[in-house]
Amino acid sequence: KLFQGMRCAACHTVEMQTGAGHLFAELRKQTIRPYTDLLLHDMGPELADKFSEGQAQGNMWRTAPLWGIGYTEKVMGNGGKAGYLHDGRARSLTEAILWHGGEGSKARQRFENLSKTERDALLAFLKQVERLGLDRHDQPAHRCIEQQQLGTAHQGAGDGNALALTA
């Protein structure tokens, strides 16, 4: 409820349904919980790089899907250093939220205004996103999506594999 109440879900959309026209029947009309709107957003000058790609300027980034974020530390191991955001510059989920600028600056401000208890609750929720959104391994769509992600873990907005985005 805190995630929704803070309007994080305005960009990190919790639930979507896949289209009817996918080549694989298992992926048609499936409910997924990617925690992204798949759109480009102005994230401010702090996150900007000097690269433009198509209509996307250096300060524009696709909303990162949060599904699977709860496994980041497990995948990195005890001694590993997890990196968050598009380039790994944030060393923690808290830092990733605090990097939000531009269209995300109000979300950052709402996070900064939370009590310690509320911040801890929100961060605990984010670490459980995998369990809440993708633990249904009995559904074929989730198996297929996970397999596709293993081969395409980091895709840019214009690499040919990304969805067509509209602003």
Coordinates of C-alpha atoms in Angstrom, one line a residue:
K1 CA 0.0 0.0 0.0
L2 CA 2.9 2.3 0.7
F3 CA 4.3 1.7 -2.8
Q4 CA 0.9 2.6 -4.3
G5 CA 0.3 5.5 -1.9
M6 CA 3.6 7.1 -2.7
R7 CA 2.7 6.9 -6.4
C8 CA 5.7 4.7 -7.3
A9 CA 3.3 2.7 -9.4
A10 CA 2.6 5.7 -11.6
C11 CA 5.8 4.7 -13.4
H12 CA 6.6 1.3 -11.9
T13 CA 3.2 -0.1 -13.1
V14 CA 2.5 -3.3 -11.1
E15 CA 0.4 -5.3 -13.5
M16 CA 0.0 -5.6 -17.2
Q17 CA -1.4 -8.1 -19.7
T18 CA 0.5 -9.4 -22.6
G19 CA -1.0 -9.0 -26.1
A20 CA -2.9 -11.6 -28.1
G21 CA -0.6 -11.7 -31.1
H22 CA 2.6 -13.3 -29.7
L23 CA 4.2 -16.1 -31.7
F24 CA 4.1 -18.4 -28.6
A25 CA 0.6 -19.2 -27.4
E26 CA 2.0 -19.4 -23.8
L27 CA 2.8 -15.7 -23.8
R28 CA -0.6 -14.5 -25.1
K29 CA -3.0 -12.7 -22.8
Q30 CA -0.9 -13.4 -19.7
T31 CA -1.0 -11.3 -16.6
I32 CA 2.5 -10.2 -15.6
R33 CA 3.8 -8.0 -12.8
P34 CA 6.9 -6.3 -14.2
Y35 CA 6.6 -3.1 -12.1
T36 CA 7.3 -0.9 -15.1
D37 CA 5.4 1.2 -17.6
L38 CA 8.1 0.5 -20.2
L39 CA 8.1 4.2 -21.1
L40 CA 10.9 6.8 -21.3
H41 CA 10.9 9.4 -18.6
D42 CA 13.1 12.5 -18.0
M43 CA 15.1 11.5 -14.9
G44 CA 16.9 14.8 -14.6
P45 CA 20.5 16.0 -15.2
E46 CA 22.0 14.0 -12.4
L47 CA 21.3 10.7 -14.3
A48 CA 21.9 12.1 -17.7
D49 CA 24.6 10.8 -20.0
K50 CA 25.7 12.6 -23.2
F51 CA 24.1 10.1 -25.5
S52 CA 21.0 10.5 -27.6
E53 CA 19.3 7.6 -29.2
G54 CA 16.4 8.3 -31.5
Q55 CA 14.1 10.7 -29.7
A56 CA 15.5 9.8 -26.3
Q57 CA 17.9 12.5 -24.9
G58 CA 20.6 11.7 -22.4
N59 CA 18.3 12.5 -19.4
M60 CA 15.6 10.1 -20.6
W61 CA 15.5 6.5 -19.3
R62 CA 13.1 3.6 -19.6
T63 CA 11.4 2.8 -16.3
A64 CA 13.4 -0.1 -14.9
P65 CA 11.3 -3.2 -14.3
L66 CA 11.5 -4.0 -10.6
W67 CA 10.5 -7.7 -10.9
G68 CA 13.4 -9.8 -9.8
I69 CA 15.0 -6.9 -7.8
G70 CA 14.6 -9.0 -4.6
Y71 CA 17.1 -11.5 -6.0
T72 CA 19.8 -9.0 -6.7
E73 CA 21.7 -9.5 -3.5
K74 CA 21.3 -13.3 -3.7
V75 CA 22.7 -13.3 -7.2
M76 CA 25.7 -11.1 -6.2
G77 CA 26.5 -13.3 -3.2
N78 CA 27.6 -12.2 0.3
G79 CA 30.7 -10.3 -0.9
G80 CA 29.3 -9.0 -4.1
K81 CA 28.3 -5.4 -4.7
A82 CA 24.9 -4.9 -6.1
G83 CA 24.5 -2.0 -8.5
Y84 CA 21.1 -0.5 -9.2
L85 CA 19.8 1.9 -11.9
H86 CA 20.7 1.6 -15.5
D87 CA 24.4 1.8 -15.0
G88 CA 24.9 0.3 -11.5
R89 CA 25.8 3.6 -9.9
A90 CA 23.4 3.2 -7.0
R91 CA 24.9 1.0 -4.3
S92 CA 21.5 0.3 -2.6
L93 CA 17.8 0.6 -3.3
T94 CA 17.7 3.7 -1.1
E95 CA 20.4 5.3 -3.2
A96 CA 18.6 4.4 -6.4
I97 CA 15.4 6.1 -5.1
L98 CA 17.5 9.2 -4.1
W99 CA 18.9 9.4 -7.6
H100 CA 15.4 10.0 -9.0
G101 CA 15.3 13.5 -10.6
G102 CA 13.3 15.2 -13.3
E103 CA 9.9 13.4 -13.5
G104 CA 11.0 11.2 -10.6
S105 CA 11.9 14.1 -8.2
K106 CA 8.5 14.1 -6.5
A107 CA 8.8 10.4 -5.8
R108 CA 12.3 11.1 -4.3
Q109 CA 10.9 13.9 -2.1
R110 CA 8.0 11.6 -0.9
F111 CA 10.6 9.0 0.0
E112 CA 12.8 11.5 1.8
N113 CA 9.7 12.6 3.9
L114 CA 8.9 9.1 5.1
S115 CA 9.7 8.1 8.6
K116 CA 12.4 5.5 9.1
T117 CA 9.8 2.8 9.8
E118 CA 8.0 3.7 6.5
R119 CA 11.2 3.7 4.6
D120 CA 12.2 0.3 6.0
A121 CA 8.8 -1.0 5.1
L122 CA 9.0 0.2 1.5
L123 CA 12.5 -1.2 1.1
A124 CA 11.3 -4.5 2.5
F125 CA 8.5 -4.5 0.0
L126 CA 10.8 -3.9 -2.9
K127 CA 13.0 -6.8 -1.8
Q128 CA 9.9 -9.0 -1.9
V129 CA 8.7 -8.0 -5.4
E130 CA 10.1 -11.2 -6.9
R131 CA 8.1 -13.3 -4.5
L132 CA 5.0 -11.2 -5.0
G133 CA 5.2 -11.0 -8.8
L134 CA 7.0 -13.9 -10.3
D135 CA 6.9 -16.9 -8.0
R136 CA 4.2 -18.6 -10.1
H137 CA 6.5 -21.0 -12.0
D138 CA 3.6 -23.2 -12.8
Q139 CA 2.5 -20.6 -15.4
P140 CA 4.2 -21.1 -18.8
A141 CA 4.4 -17.4 -19.5
H142 CA 6.6 -16.8 -16.5
R143 CA 9.0 -19.6 -17.5
C144 CA 9.3 -18.2 -21.0
I145 CA 9.7 -14.6 -19.8
E146 CA 12.4 -15.7 -17.4
Q147 CA 14.3 -17.6 -20.1
Q148 CA 14.1 -14.6 -22.4
Q149 CA 15.5 -12.4 -19.7
L150 CA 18.5 -14.6 -19.1
G151 CA 19.6 -13.9 -22.6
T152 CA 18.6 -10.3 -22.7
A153 CA 19.2 -9.0 -19.2
H154 CA 20.1 -5.5 -20.3
Q155 CA 18.3 -4.0 -23.3
G156 CA 18.4 -0.4 -24.3
A157 CA 15.4 1.6 -25.6
G158 CA 16.6 1.3 -29.2
D159 CA 18.4 -2.1 -29.5
G160 CA 15.8 -3.7 -31.8
N161 CA 14.4 -6.0 -29.1
A162 CA 12.6 -3.4 -27.0
L163 CA 9.0 -2.6 -27.3
A164 CA 7.9 0.4 -29.4
L165 CA 7.5 3.2 -26.9
T166 CA 5.3 6.2 -27.1
A167 CA 5.4 9.3 -24.9

